[in-house]
Coordinates of C-alpha atoms in Angstrom, one line a residue:
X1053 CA 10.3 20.3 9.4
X1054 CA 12.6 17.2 9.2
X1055 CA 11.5 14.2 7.1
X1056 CA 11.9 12.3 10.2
X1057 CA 9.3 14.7 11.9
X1058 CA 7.1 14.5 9.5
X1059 CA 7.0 10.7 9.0
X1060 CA 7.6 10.0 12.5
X1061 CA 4.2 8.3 12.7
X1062 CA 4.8 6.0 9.6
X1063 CA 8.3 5.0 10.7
X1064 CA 7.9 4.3 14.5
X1065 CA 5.1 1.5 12.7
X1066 CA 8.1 0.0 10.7
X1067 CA 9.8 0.4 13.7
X1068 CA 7.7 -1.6 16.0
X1069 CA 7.1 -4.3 13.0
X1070 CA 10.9 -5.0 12.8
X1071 CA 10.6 -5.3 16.9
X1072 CA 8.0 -7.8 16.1
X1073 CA 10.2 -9.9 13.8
X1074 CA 12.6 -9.7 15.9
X1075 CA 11.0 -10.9 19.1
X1076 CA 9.6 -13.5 16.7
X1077 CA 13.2 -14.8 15.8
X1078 CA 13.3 -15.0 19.5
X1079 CA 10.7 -17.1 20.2
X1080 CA 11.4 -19.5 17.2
X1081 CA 15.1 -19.9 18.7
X1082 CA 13.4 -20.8 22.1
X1083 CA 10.7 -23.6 20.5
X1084 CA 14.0 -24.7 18.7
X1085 CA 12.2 -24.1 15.4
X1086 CA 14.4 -25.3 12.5
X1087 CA 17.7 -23.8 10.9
X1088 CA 15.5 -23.2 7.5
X1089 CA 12.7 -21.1 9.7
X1090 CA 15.1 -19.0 11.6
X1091 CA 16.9 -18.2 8.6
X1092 CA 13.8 -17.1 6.4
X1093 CA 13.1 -15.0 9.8
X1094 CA 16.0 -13.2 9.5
X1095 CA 16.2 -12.7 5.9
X1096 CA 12.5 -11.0 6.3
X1097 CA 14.1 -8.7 9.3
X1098 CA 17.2 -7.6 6.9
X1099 CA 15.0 -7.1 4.0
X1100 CA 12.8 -4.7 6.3
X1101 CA 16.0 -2.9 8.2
X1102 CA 17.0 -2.5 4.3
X1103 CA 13.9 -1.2 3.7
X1104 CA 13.3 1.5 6.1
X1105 CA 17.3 2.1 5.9
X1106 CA 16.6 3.0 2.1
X1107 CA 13.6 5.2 3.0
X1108 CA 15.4 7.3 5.6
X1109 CA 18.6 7.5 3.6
X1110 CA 16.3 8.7 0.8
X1111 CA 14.5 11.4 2.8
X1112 CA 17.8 13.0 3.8
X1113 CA 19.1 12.7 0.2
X1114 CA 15.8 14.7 -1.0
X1115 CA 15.7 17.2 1.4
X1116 CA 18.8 18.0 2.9
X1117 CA 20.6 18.1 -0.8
X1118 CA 18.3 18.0 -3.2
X1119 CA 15.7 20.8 -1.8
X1120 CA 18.3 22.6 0.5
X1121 CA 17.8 26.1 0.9
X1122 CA 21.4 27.3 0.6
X1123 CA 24.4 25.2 -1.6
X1124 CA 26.2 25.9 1.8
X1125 CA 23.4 23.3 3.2
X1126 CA 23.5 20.9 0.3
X1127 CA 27.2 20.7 0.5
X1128 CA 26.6 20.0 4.4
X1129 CA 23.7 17.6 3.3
X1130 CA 25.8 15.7 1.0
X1131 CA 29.1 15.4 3.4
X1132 CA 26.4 14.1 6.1
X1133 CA 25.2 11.3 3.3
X1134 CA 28.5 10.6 2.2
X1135 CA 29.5 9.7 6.2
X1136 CA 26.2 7.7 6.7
X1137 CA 26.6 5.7 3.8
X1138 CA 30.6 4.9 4.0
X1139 CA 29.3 3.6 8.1
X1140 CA 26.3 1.4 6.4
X1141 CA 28.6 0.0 4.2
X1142 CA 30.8 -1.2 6.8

C-alpha cells in the first residue's frame, strides 16, 4: 500500500488546514488587514506547504527507494524523486 494510502487520513487534515489559511489570507485581503498580517499569513501557509511537501517527498524516498522490493524499483523510485525534486525546485 502507498504511503499516500496509508496516510491519506492524516494528510487530507493538513490539507484542509492549509485551505483554511488560505481562505484566511483571503479574508484578511478583503478587511484590508495590514501588509505585516498578510505577510506573516503567508509565511505560515509556505511554512506548512513546506511542511507537508517534506513529509510526502519523504514517504516516497522511504518506500519507493529505500524499502523497494526490486533495485529495478529503487532505480525507478529514485528517477521519479530526482524529477519531483528538480520541478519543486523550480
Amino acid at each position: 500500500m502507498s504511503h499516500t494510502i496509508r496516510d491519506k487520513e492524516k494528510l487530507i487534515a493538513r490539507v484542509r488546514r492549509l485551505k483554511g489559511q488560505i481562505e484566511g489570507i483571503e479574508r484578511a485581503l478583503e478587511a484590508e488587514k495590514s501588509c505585516g498580517e498578510i505577510l506573516r499569513q503567508l509565511a505560515s501557509v509556505r511554512g506548512a506547504m513546506s511542511g507537508l511537501t517534506a513529509e510526502v517527498m519523504e514517504g516516497q524516498l522511504r518506500e519507493h527507494v529505500l524499502h523497494a522490493e526490486t533495485e529495478t524499483d529503487r532505480q525507478r523510485g529514485g528517477e521519479e524523486l530526482i524529477e519531483i525534486i528538480r520541478t519543486y525546485m523550480k
